[in-house]
Amino acid sequence: MMGSVISMDGARGQTGRSRPGKVGLWVFMAVVTMLFTLLLFAYLMRMQFADWRTLPLPWQLWLSTALLAASSTALFIAHRCVQRGRWREVRAFVLASGACAVAFVACQLWVWQQLAVQHYLVAGNPANSFFYLLTGLHGLHVLGGLIGLALTMARLRRGSEQAGGYVQLCARYWHFLFAVWLVLFTVMGTVTPALARSICGGLLS
């Protein structure tokens, strides 16, 4: 997904050629934001029915949150290194970000495996279905971001300073993914059916 919106940029991400990529990324993030907003609203609405059984969140989700935070932070540092022309460090931090992102996806699969062992299957309960849907959809966007990181790393290894624009866009997208994950994790971990009724009642009144 990320690979489709990244375009060539200058060393400091200021050339005219970067503008279509930046605009495309903002549009893409706006669409994804609307998608997750609608899904979360459906989550809150469905939560109010009597057959809802809250899913216990495995501790591994805290680990995956830390991994995604580390990935986002590594790209933030990589972008700062681009601005200083420290390309060796840029490559190192982009690689570190990718490694943390891969670990995040692996950790999410571990979470799914642990839930399956405890018989919290997709069709077992509406809460289960929403959990797998939300985390799975977010995971797909992370995989899309990994494609963008791979393209960026390939350009960095060729020594092209134009890859700086790619680093900037990847960093922006990764911060967005982390923000989305924090919202999902917070809602799934703290919102109760009673609170959902209060929220939805306020929104619909």
CSV table of C-alpha atoms in Angstrom, one decimal, residues 28-187:
chain,number,residue,atom,x,y,z
A,28,PHE,CA,-4.5,7.6,1.5
A,29,MET,CA,-4.2,8.2,5.3
A,30,ALA,CA,-7.5,10.1,5.2
A,31,VAL,CA,-9.2,7.2,3.6
A,32,VAL,CA,-7.7,4.7,6.1
A,33,THR,CA,-8.7,7.0,8.9
A,34,MET,CA,-12.3,7.0,7.7
A,35,LEU,CA,-12.3,3.2,7.3
A,36,PHE,CA,-11.1,2.6,10.9
A,37,THR,CA,-13.4,5.3,12.2
A,38,LEU,CA,-16.4,3.5,10.7
A,39,LEU,CA,-15.2,0.1,11.9
A,40,LEU,CA,-14.8,1.4,15.5
A,41,PHE,CA,-18.2,3.0,15.4
A,42,ALA,CA,-19.6,-0.4,14.3
A,43,TYR,CA,-17.6,-2.0,17.1
A,44,LEU,CA,-19.2,0.3,19.7
A,45,MET,CA,-22.7,-0.2,18.3
A,46,ARG,CA,-22.3,-4.0,18.2
A,47,MET,CA,-20.9,-4.0,21.7
A,48,GLN,CA,-24.3,-3.0,23.2
A,49,PHE,CA,-26.0,-6.3,22.2
A,50,ALA,CA,-26.5,-9.0,24.9
A,51,ASP,CA,-24.5,-11.6,23.1
A,52,TRP,CA,-21.3,-9.6,23.4
A,53,ARG,CA,-18.6,-11.3,25.4
A,54,THR,CA,-15.5,-9.1,26.0
A,55,LEU,CA,-12.3,-10.6,24.7
A,56,PRO,CA,-9.4,-10.7,27.2
A,57,LEU,CA,-6.4,-9.0,25.6
A,58,PRO,CA,-3.2,-11.1,25.8
A,59,TRP,CA,-0.1,-9.5,27.4
A,60,GLN,CA,1.7,-9.9,24.0
A,61,LEU,CA,-0.3,-6.9,22.7
A,62,TRP,CA,1.8,-4.7,25.0
A,63,LEU,CA,4.9,-6.2,23.5
A,64,SER,CA,3.6,-5.5,19.9
A,65,THR,CA,2.8,-1.9,20.9
A,66,ALA,CA,6.4,-1.4,22.1
A,67,LEU,CA,7.7,-2.9,18.9
A,68,LEU,CA,5.6,-0.6,16.7
A,69,ALA,CA,6.7,2.4,18.9
A,70,ALA,CA,10.3,1.4,18.4
A,71,SER,CA,9.8,1.1,14.6
A,72,SER,CA,8.2,4.6,14.4
A,73,THR,CA,10.9,6.1,16.6
A,74,ALA,CA,13.7,4.5,14.4
A,75,LEU,CA,12.1,6.2,11.3
A,76,PHE,CA,11.9,9.5,13.2
A,77,ILE,CA,15.6,9.3,13.9
A,78,ALA,CA,16.3,8.2,10.3
A,79,HIS,CA,14.5,11.3,9.0
A,80,ARG,CA,16.6,13.5,11.3
A,81,CYS,CA,19.7,11.8,10.0
A,82,VAL,CA,18.6,12.6,6.4
A,83,GLN,CA,18.5,16.3,7.2
A,84,ARG,CA,22.0,16.1,8.5
A,85,GLY,CA,23.3,14.1,5.5
A,86,ARG,CA,24.3,11.1,7.7
A,87,TRP,CA,23.4,8.4,5.2
A,88,ARG,CA,25.1,5.5,6.9
A,89,GLU,CA,23.0,6.1,10.0
A,90,VAL,CA,19.9,6.6,7.9
A,91,ARG,CA,20.3,3.1,6.4
A,92,ALA,CA,20.9,1.6,9.9
A,93,PHE,CA,17.8,3.2,11.4
A,94,VAL,CA,15.6,2.3,8.4
A,95,LEU,CA,16.8,-1.3,8.7
A,96,ALA,CA,16.1,-1.2,12.4
A,97,SER,CA,12.6,0.1,11.8
A,98,GLY,CA,11.9,-2.7,9.3
A,99,ALA,CA,13.1,-5.3,11.8
A,100,CYS,CA,10.8,-4.0,14.5
A,101,ALA,CA,7.9,-3.9,12.1
A,102,VAL,CA,8.5,-7.5,11.1
A,103,ALA,CA,8.7,-8.4,14.8
A,104,PHE,CA,5.4,-6.5,15.3
A,105,VAL,CA,3.6,-8.6,12.7
A,106,ALA,CA,5.1,-11.8,14.2
A,107,CYS,CA,3.9,-10.8,17.6
A,108,GLN,CA,0.4,-10.2,16.3
A,109,LEU,CA,0.4,-13.7,14.9
A,110,TRP,CA,1.5,-14.9,18.3
A,111,VAL,CA,-1.4,-13.1,19.8
A,112,TRP,CA,-3.8,-14.8,17.4
A,113,GLN,CA,-2.2,-18.2,18.2
A,114,GLN,CA,-2.6,-17.7,21.9
A,115,LEU,CA,-6.2,-16.7,21.5
A,116,ALA,CA,-6.9,-19.8,19.3
A,117,VAL,CA,-5.3,-22.0,22.0
A,118,GLN,CA,-7.8,-20.5,24.5
A,119,HIS,CA,-10.7,-21.1,22.1
A,120,TYR,CA,-11.3,-17.5,21.3
A,121,LEU,CA,-11.9,-18.2,17.6
A,122,VAL,CA,-13.2,-15.8,14.9
A,123,ALA,CA,-16.7,-17.2,14.8
A,124,GLY,CA,-17.0,-17.8,18.6
A,125,ASN,CA,-18.3,-14.3,19.5
A,126,PRO,CA,-18.9,-10.9,17.9
A,127,ALA,CA,-16.1,-9.5,20.1
A,128,ASN,CA,-13.7,-12.1,18.7
A,129,SER,CA,-14.7,-11.3,15.1
A,130,PHE,CA,-14.1,-7.6,15.6
A,131,PHE,CA,-10.7,-8.2,17.3
A,132,TYR,CA,-9.4,-10.3,14.4
A,133,LEU,CA,-10.9,-7.9,11.8
A,134,LEU,CA,-9.4,-4.7,13.4
A,135,THR,CA,-6.0,-6.2,14.2
A,136,GLY,CA,-5.8,-8.1,10.9
A,137,LEU,CA,-6.6,-5.0,8.8
A,138,HIS,CA,-4.1,-2.9,10.7
A,139,GLY,CA,-1.5,-5.7,10.1
A,140,LEU,CA,-2.2,-5.5,6.4
A,141,HIS,CA,-1.4,-1.8,6.4
A,142,VAL,CA,1.9,-2.6,8.3
A,143,LEU,CA,2.8,-5.1,5.6
A,144,GLY,CA,2.1,-2.4,3.0
A,145,GLY,CA,4.4,-0.1,4.9
A,146,LEU,CA,7.1,-2.8,4.8
A,147,ILE,CA,7.0,-2.7,1.0
A,148,GLY,CA,7.6,1.0,1.2
A,149,LEU,CA,10.6,0.4,3.6
A,150,ALA,CA,12.0,-2.2,1.3
A,151,LEU,CA,11.8,0.2,-1.7
A,152,THR,CA,13.5,2.9,0.4
A,153,MET,CA,16.2,0.6,1.6
A,154,ALA,CA,17.0,-0.4,-2.0
A,155,ARG,CA,17.5,3.2,-3.0
A,156,LEU,CA,19.6,3.9,0.0
A,157,ARG,CA,21.9,1.0,-0.8
A,158,ARG,CA,22.4,2.4,-4.3
A,159,GLY,CA,23.6,5.6,-2.6
A,160,SER,CA,20.9,7.8,-4.0
A,161,GLU,CA,20.3,10.9,-1.8
A,162,GLN,CA,16.9,11.2,-3.5
A,163,ALA,CA,15.9,8.4,-1.1
A,164,GLY,CA,15.6,11.0,1.6
A,165,GLY,CA,12.1,11.8,0.4
A,166,TYR,CA,11.2,8.2,0.7
A,167,VAL,CA,12.4,8.1,4.3
A,168,GLN,CA,10.3,11.2,5.1
A,169,LEU,CA,7.1,9.6,3.7
A,170,CYS,CA,7.8,6.3,5.3
A,171,ALA,CA,8.3,8.0,8.7
A,172,ARG,CA,5.0,10.0,8.3
A,173,TYR,CA,3.1,6.8,7.4
A,174,TRP,CA,4.7,4.9,10.3
A,175,HIS,CA,3.7,7.5,12.8
A,176,PHE,CA,0.2,7.3,11.4
A,177,LEU,CA,0.1,3.5,11.8
A,178,PHE,CA,1.3,3.8,15.4
A,179,ALA,CA,-1.4,6.4,16.2
A,180,VAL,CA,-4.1,4.2,14.7
A,181,TRP,CA,-2.8,1.2,16.7
A,182,LEU,CA,-2.9,3.2,19.9
A,183,VAL,CA,-6.5,4.1,19.3
A,184,LEU,CA,-7.5,0.5,18.5
A,185,PHE,CA,-5.6,-0.8,21.5
A,186,THR,CA,-7.2,1.8,23.8
A,187,VAL,CA,-10.7,1.2,22.6
